Short mmCIF file of C-alpha atoms in Angstrom, two decimals:
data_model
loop_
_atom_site.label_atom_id
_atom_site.label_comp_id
_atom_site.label_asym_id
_atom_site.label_seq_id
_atom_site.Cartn_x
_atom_site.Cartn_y
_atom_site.Cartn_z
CA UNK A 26 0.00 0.00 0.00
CA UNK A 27 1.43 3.59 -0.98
CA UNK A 28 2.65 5.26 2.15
CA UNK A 29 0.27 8.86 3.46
CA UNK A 30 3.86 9.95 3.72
CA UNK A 31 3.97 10.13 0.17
CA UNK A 32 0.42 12.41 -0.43
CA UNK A 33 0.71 13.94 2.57
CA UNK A 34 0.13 17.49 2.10
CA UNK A 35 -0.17 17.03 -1.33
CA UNK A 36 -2.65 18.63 -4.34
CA UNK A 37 -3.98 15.21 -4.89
CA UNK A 38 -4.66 14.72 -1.51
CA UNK A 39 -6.42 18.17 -0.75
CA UNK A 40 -8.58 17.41 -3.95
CA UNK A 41 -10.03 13.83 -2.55
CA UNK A 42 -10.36 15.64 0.68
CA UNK A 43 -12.40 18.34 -0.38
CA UNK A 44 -14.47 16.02 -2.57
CA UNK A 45 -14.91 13.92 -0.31
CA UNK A 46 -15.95 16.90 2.27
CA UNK A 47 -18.95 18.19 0.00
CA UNK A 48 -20.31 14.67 -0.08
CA UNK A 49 -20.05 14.05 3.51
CA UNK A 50 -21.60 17.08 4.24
CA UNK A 51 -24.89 16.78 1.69
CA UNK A 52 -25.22 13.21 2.97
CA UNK A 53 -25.78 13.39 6.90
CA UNK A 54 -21.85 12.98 7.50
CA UNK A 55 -21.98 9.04 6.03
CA UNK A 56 -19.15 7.19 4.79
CA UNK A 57 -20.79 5.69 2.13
CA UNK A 58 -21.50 5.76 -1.68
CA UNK A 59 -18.76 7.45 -4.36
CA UNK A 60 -17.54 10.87 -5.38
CA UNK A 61 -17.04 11.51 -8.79
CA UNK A 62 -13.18 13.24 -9.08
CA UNK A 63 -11.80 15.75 -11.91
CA UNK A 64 -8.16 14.01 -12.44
CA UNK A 65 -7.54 17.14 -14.43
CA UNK A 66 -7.49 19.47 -10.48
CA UNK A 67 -4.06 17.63 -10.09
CA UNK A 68 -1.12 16.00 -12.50
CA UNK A 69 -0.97 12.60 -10.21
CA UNK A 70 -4.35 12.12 -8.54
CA UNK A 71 -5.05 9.28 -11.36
CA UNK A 72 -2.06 7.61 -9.55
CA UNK A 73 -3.60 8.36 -5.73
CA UNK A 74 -6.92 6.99 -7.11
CA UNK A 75 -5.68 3.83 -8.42
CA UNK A 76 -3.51 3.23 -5.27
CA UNK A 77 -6.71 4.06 -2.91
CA UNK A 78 -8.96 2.14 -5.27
CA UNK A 79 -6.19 -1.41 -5.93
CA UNK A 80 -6.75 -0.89 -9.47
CA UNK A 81 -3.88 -0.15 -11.64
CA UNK A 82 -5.32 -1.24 -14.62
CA UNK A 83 -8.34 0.56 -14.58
CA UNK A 84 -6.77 4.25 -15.04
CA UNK A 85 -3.70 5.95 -16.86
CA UNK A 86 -2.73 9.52 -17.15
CA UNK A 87 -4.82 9.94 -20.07
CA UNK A 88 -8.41 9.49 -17.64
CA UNK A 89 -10.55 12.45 -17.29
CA UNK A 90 -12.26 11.20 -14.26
CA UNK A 91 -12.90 8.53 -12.21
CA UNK A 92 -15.51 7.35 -9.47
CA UNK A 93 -14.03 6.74 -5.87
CA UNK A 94 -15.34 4.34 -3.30
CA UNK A 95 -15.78 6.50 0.03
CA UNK A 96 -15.51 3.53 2.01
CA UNK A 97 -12.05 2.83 0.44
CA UNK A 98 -10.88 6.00 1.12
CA UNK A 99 -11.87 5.77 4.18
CA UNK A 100 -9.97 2.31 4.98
CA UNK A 101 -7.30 3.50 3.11
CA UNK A 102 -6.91 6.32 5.34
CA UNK A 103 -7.61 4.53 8.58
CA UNK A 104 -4.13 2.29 7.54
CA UNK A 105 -1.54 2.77 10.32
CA UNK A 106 0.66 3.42 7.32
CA UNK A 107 -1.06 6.11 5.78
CA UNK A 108 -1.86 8.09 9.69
CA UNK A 109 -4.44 5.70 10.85
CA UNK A 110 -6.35 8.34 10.92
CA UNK A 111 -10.33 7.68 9.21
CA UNK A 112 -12.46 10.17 6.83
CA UNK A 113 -14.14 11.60 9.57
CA UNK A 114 -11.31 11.92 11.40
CA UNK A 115 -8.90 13.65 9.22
CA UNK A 116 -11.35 15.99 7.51
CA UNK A 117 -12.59 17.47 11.03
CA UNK A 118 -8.57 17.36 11.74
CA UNK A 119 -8.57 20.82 9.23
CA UNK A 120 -11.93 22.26 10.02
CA UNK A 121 -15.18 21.13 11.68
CA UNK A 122 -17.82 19.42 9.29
CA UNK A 123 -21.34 20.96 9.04
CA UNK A 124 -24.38 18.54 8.72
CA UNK A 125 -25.95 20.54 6.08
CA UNK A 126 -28.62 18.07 6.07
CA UNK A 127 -29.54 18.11 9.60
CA UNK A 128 -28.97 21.68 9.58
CA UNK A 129 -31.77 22.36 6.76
CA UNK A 130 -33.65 19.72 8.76
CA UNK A 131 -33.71 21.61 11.66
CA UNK A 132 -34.40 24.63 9.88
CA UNK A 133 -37.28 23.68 8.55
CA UNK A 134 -38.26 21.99 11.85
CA UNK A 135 -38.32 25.49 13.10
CA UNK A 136 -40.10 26.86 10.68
CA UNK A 137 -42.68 24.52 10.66
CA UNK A 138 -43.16 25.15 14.41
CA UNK A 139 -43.33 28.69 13.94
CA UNK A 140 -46.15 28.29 11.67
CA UNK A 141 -47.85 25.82 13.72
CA UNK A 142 -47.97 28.19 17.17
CA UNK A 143 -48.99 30.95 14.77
CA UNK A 144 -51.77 28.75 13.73
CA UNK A 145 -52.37 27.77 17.52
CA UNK A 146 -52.30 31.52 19.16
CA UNK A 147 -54.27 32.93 16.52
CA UNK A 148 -57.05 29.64 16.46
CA UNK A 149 -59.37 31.73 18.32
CA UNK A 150 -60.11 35.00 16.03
CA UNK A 151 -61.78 35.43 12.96
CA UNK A 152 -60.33 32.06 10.70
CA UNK A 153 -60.84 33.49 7.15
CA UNK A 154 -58.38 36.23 6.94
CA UNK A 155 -55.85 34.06 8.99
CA UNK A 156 -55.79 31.75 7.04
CA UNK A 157 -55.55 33.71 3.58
CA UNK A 158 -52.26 35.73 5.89
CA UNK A 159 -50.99 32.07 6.19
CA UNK A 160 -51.31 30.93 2.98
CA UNK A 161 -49.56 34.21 1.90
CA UNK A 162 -46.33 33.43 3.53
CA UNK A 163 -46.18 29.62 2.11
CA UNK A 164 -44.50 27.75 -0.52
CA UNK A 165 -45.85 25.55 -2.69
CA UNK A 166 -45.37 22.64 -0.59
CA UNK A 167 -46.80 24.41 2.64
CA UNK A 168 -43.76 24.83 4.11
CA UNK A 169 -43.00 28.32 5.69
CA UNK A 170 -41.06 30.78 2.92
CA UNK A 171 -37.55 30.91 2.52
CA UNK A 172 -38.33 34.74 2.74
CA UNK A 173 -40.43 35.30 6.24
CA UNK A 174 -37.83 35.41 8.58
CA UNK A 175 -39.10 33.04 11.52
CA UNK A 176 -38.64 35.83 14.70
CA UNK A 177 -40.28 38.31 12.84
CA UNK A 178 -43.56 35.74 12.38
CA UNK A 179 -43.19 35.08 16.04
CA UNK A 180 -43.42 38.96 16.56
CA UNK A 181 -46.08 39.12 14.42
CA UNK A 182 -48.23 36.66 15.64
CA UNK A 183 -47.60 38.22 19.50
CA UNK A 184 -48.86 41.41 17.87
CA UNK A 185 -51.69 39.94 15.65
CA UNK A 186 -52.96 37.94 19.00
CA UNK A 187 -53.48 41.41 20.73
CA UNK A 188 -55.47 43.35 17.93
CA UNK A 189 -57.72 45.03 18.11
CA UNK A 190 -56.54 47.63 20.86
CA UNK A 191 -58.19 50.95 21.50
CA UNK A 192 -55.80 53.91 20.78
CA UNK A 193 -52.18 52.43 21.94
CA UNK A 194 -49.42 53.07 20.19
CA UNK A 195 -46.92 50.92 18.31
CA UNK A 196 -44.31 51.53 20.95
CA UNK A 197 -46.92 50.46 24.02
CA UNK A 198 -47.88 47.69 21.41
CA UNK A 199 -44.72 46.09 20.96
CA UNK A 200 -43.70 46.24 24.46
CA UNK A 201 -46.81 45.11 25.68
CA UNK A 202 -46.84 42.01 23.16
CA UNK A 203 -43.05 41.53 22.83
CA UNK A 204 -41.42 42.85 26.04
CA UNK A 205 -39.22 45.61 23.24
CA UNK A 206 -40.87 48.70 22.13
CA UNK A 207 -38.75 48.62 19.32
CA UNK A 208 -40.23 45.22 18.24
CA UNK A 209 -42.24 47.28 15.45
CA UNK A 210 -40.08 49.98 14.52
CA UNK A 211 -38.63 48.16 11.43
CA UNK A 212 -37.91 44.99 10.01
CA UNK A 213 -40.17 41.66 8.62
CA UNK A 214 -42.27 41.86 11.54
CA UNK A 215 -44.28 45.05 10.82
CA UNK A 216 -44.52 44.26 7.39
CA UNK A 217 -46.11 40.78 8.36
CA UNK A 218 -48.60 42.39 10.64
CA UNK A 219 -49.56 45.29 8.17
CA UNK A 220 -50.20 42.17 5.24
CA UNK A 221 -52.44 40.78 7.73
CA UNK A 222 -54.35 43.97 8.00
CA UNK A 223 -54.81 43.81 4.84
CA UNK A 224 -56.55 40.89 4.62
CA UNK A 225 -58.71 41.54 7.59
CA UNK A 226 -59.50 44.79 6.38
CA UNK A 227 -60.47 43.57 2.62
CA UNK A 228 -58.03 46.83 1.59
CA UNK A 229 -55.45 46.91 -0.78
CA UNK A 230 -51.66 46.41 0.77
CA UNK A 231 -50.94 50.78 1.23
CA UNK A 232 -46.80 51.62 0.49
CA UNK A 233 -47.02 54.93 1.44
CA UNK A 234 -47.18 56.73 5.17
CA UNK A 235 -50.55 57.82 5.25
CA UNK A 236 -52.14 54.40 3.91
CA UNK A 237 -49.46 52.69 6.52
CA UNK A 238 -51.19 54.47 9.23
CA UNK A 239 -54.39 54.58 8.35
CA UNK A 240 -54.47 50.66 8.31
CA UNK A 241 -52.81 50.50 11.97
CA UNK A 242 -55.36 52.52 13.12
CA UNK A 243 -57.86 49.99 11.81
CA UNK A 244 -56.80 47.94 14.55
CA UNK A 245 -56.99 50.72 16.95
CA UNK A 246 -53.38 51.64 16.93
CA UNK A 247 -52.39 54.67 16.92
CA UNK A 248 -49.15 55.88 14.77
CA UNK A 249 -50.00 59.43 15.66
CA UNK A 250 -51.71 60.30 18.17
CA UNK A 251 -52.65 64.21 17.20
CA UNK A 252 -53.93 63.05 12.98
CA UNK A 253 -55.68 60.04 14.33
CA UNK A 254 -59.02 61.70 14.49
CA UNK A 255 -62.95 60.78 14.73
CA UNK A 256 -65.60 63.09 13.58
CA UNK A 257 -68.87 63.51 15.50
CA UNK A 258 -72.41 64.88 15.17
CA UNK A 259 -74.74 65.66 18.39
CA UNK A 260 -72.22 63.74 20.63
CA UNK A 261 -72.85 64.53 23.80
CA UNK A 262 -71.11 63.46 26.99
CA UNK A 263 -71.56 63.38 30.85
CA UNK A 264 -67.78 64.84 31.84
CA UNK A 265 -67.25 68.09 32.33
CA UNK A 266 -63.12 68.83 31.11
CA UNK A 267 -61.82 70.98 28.65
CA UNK A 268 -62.32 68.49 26.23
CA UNK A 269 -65.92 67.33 27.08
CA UNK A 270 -66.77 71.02 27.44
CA UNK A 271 -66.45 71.32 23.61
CA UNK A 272 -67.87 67.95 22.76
CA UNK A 273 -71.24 69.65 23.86
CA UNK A 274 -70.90 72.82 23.18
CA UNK A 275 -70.28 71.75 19.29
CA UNK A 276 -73.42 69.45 19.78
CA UNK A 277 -75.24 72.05 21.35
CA UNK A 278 -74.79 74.55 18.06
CA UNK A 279 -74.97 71.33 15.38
CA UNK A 280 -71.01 71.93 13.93
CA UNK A 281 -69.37 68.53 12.99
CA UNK A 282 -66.21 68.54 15.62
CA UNK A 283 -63.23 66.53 14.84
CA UNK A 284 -61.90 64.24 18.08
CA UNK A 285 -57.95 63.16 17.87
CA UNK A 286 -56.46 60.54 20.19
CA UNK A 287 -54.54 62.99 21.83
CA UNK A 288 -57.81 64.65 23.14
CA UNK A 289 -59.17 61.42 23.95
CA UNK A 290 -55.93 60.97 26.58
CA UNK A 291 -57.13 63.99 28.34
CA UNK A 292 -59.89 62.36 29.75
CA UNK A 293 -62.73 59.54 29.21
CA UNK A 294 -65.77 60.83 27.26
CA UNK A 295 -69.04 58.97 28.11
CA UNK A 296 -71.97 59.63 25.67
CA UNK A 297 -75.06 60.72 27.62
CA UNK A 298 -77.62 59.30 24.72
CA UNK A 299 -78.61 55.82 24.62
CA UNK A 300 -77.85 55.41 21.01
CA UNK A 301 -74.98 56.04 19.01
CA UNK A 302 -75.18 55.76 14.93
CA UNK A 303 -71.87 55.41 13.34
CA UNK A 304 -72.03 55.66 9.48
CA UNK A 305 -68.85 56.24 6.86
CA UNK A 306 -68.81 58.74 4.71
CA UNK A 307 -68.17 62.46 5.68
CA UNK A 308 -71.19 63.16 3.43
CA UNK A 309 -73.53 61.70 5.51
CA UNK A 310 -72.31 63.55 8.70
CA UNK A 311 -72.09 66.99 6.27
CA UNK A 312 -76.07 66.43 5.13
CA UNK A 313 -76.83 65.49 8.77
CA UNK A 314 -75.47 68.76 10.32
CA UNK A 315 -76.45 70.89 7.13
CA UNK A 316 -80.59 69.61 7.95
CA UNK A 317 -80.38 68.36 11.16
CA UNK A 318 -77.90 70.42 13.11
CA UNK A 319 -78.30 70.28 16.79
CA UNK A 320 -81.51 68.34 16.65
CA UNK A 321 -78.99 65.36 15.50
CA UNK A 322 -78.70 62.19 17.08
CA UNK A 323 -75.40 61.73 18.20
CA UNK A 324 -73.44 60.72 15.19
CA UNK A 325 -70.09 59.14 14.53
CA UNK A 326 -68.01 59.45 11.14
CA UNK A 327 -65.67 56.53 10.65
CA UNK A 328 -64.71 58.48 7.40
CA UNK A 329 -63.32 55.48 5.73
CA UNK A 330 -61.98 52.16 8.19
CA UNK A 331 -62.42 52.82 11.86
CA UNK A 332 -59.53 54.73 13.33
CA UNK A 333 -57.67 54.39 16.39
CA UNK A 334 -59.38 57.68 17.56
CA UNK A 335 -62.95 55.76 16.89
CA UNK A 336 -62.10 52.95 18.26
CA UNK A 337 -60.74 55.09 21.42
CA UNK A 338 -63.82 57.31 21.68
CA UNK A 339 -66.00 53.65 21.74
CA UNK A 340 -64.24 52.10 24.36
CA UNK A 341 -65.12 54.92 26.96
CA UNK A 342 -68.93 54.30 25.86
CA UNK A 343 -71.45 54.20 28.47
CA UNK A 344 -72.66 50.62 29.33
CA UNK A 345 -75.82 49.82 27.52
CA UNK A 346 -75.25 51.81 24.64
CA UNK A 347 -76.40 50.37 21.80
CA UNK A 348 -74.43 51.03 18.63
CA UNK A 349 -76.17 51.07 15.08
CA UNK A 350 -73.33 50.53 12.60
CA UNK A 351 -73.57 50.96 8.76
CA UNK A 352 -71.06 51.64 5.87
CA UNK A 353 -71.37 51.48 2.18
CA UNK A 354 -73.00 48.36 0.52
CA UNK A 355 -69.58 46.62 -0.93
CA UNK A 356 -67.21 43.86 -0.09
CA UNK A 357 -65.20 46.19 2.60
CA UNK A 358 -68.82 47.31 4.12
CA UNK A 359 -69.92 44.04 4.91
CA UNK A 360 -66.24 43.07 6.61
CA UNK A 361 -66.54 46.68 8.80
CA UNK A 362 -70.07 46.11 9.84
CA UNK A 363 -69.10 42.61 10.59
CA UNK A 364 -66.01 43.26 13.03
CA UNK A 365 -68.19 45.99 14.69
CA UNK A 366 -71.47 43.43 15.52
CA UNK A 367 -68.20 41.17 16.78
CA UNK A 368 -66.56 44.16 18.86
CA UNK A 369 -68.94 46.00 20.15
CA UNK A 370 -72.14 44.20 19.89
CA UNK A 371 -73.42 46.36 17.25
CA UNK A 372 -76.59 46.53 15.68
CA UNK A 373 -76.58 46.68 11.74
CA UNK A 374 -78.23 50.38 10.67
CA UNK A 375 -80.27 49.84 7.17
CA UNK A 376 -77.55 47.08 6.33
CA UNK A 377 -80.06 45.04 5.00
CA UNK A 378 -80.75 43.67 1.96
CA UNK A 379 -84.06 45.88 1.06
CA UNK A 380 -82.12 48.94 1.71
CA UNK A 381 -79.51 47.30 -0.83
CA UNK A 382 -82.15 46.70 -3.65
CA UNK A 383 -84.03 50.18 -3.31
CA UNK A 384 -80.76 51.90 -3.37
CA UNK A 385 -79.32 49.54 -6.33
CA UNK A 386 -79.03 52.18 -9.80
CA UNK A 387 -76.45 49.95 -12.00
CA UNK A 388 -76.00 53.27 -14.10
CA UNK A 389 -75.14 54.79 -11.23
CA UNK A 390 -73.34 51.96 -8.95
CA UNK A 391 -69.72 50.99 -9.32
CA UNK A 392 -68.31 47.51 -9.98
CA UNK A 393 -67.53 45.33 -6.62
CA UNK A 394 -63.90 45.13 -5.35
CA UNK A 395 -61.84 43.10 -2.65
CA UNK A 396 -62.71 40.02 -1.08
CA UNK A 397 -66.25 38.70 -1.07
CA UNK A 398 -67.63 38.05 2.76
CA UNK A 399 -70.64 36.98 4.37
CA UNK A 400 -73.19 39.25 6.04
CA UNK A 401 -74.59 36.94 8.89
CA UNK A 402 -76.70 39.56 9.93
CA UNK A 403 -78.64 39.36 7.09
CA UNK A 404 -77.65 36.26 4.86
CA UNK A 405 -79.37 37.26 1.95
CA UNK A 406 -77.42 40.33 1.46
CA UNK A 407 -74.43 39.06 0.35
CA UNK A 408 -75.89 36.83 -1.97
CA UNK A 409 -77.63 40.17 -3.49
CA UNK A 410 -74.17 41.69 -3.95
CA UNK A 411 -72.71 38.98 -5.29
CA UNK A 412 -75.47 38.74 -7.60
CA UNK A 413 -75.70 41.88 -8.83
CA UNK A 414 -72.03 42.26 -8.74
CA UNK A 415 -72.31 45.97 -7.77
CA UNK A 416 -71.15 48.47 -4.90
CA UNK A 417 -73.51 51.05 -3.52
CA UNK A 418 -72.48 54.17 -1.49
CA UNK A 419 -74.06 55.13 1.75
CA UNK A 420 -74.79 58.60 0.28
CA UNK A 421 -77.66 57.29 -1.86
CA UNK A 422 -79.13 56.35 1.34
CA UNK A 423 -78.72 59.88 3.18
CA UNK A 424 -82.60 60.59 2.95
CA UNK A 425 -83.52 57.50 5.09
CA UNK A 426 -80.77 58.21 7.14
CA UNK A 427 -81.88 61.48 8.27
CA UNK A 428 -84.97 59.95 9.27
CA UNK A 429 -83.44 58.14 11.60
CA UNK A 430 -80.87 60.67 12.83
CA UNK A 431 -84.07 62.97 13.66
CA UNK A 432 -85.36 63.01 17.20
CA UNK A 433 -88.30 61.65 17.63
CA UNK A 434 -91.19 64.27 19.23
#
């Protein structure tokens, strides 16, 4: 047998090794099976291969390549004459070996468990919108993507599992869920969340600062606490602060009066009327103070998806109010009227489908967009929209709506 003496330290040598290092590590560190070998990487390594193989005959200078027997090498390194040292042994001699297989297979383990506790902690809340948010960040194979970065889905799901919230900011957010306030400041995680949002809210994905926001808010967070704002109508309330002071004096002389967060962390505001109508659009507040003015019911303006500031003002509500909730007659209607019969026991305000059908115009109505929903409320609504396959605004409604928005004598 050819002495290690001889290849020690040699080209030849270093190319088997390295060979024979790739294969080990791509095949759970196992002596077994054959490397192919370039004889072209060194002038003798036909020579080292036929002396580590016993096979003379079967190569000559002129080979290209050759297949070598791992388990030979590995004997032939193991010989007392050639070190006595095995595969393993000699390769982990230079520099440790990785498991690349285990290593992936661990990976993945961890990935898959991150997906199932996000499936676990977030089991209890609405399952349709979870589960399009996790089918978002899969592969084809339903295994997590290589791209979602597995802390920032644990961060996520910690913040998902504590929405909605009423007014707090990202900072108390992500320390409250994450025990770091920074936890939402940048990276995957916020990213993750706002995607999820998304799908909740039946609202296209926003990229810049003011869509950003106004999405947080959706889940009662507030980015900024002085342009998060709610518009009211005829609110009055029982405190007497600065704040409270205005509330009824604005009521008191029918002007539409814009509430931020920041006023709403002066002090609690606790409607004195035992119903509270909370419709959409800005038009329907503008009509409502325009004919109505201080004979108006009291009045809330989501002006678009609830806001931190709305969802602020409704936690301080007085207990037994009840709540009559409406928004326009489309896709992200239905999904805002739903979450606000879930959240605050709401009661739907001419959400039903006979209101849909005498305000349906087709030459007049837009085309549905988003995600369809249900309307439990009301079953056959839904169906209507689907059917019809168009979107109706609340403002067609504002006649009706006055009705109810007038005192009764």
């Amino acid at each position: 047998m050819s002495g290690n003496s001889e290849w020690r330290g040699s080209v030849e040598l270093g190319a088997l090794l390295d060979a024979a290092r790739k294969k080990l590590e791509s095949n759970w560190l196992r002596v077994g099976g054959n490397i192919t070998v370039d004889l072209s990487h060194a002038p003798e390594l036909w020579r080292l291969c036929s002396a580590i193989s016993r096979s003379n005959s079967s190569l000559h200078s002129r080979a290209r390549s050759t297949r070598l027997d791992l388990e030979r090498f590995d004997a032939w390194l193991s010989h007392p004459l050639n070190g006595g040292l095995g595969l393993i042994d000699t390769l982990t001699s230079q520099a440790p070996l990785q498991d690349k297989k285990r290593i992936a297979a661990d990976k993945a383990q961890v990935r898959a468990d991150a997906l199932d506790r996000a499936r676990e902690v977030l089991g209890g809340t609405d399952r349709e919108w979870i589960e399009h948010w996790i089918a978002s960040l899969l592969n084809q194979d339903g295994t997590l993507g290589g791209r979602v970065a597995v802390d920032a889905l644990e961060v996520a799901t910690k913040v998902l599992a504590m929405l909605p919230v009423d007014g707090m900011s990202l900072t108390e957010l992500a320390e409250l869920a994450c025990g770091d306030t920074k936890a939402l400041s940048a990276g995957g995680a916020p990213k993750l969340v706002l995607d999820a949002l998304s799908l909740r809210e039946n609202v296209p994905r926003p990229v810049d600062p003011v869509g950003i926001r106004a999405l947080w808010e959706t889940a009662g967070v507030s980015v900024d606490a002085v342009s998060s704002r709610v518009l009211v109508l005829g609110y009055r309330v029982d405190e007497t602060h600065t704040v409270a002071g205005w509330l009824n004096q604005a009521a008191d002389e029918g002007i539409p009066f814009p509430v931020t967060v920041e006023m709403l962390m002066r002090g609690t505001l606790t409607n004195s009327s035992a119903t509270v109508f909370v419709c959409e659009n800005v038009a329907v507040l503008a009509a409502a103070a325009r004919t109505l003015g201080s004979n108006c019911a009291s009045l809330i303006c989501t002006d678009g998806q609830p806001s931190a500031a709305v969802h602020r003002l409704l936690a301080s509500r007085a207990p037994g109010t009840t709540i009559r909730w409406r928004a326009d007659f489309d896709w992200a209607g239905l999904h805002m009227v739903k979450r606000a019969l879930s959240r605050y026991d709401a009661a739907p305000w001419r959400m039903d489908v006979d209101s849909y059908r005498h305000a349906l115009d087709a030459r007049n109505s837009e085309p549905l967009k988003g995600h369809p929903t249900d309307s439990p409320w009301d079953t056959e609504l839904a169906v209507a929209l689907r059917d019809s396959g168009r979107a109706v605004m609340e403002e067609r409604l504002v006649p009706d709506l006055l009705m109810d928005l007038r005192p009764s004598l």
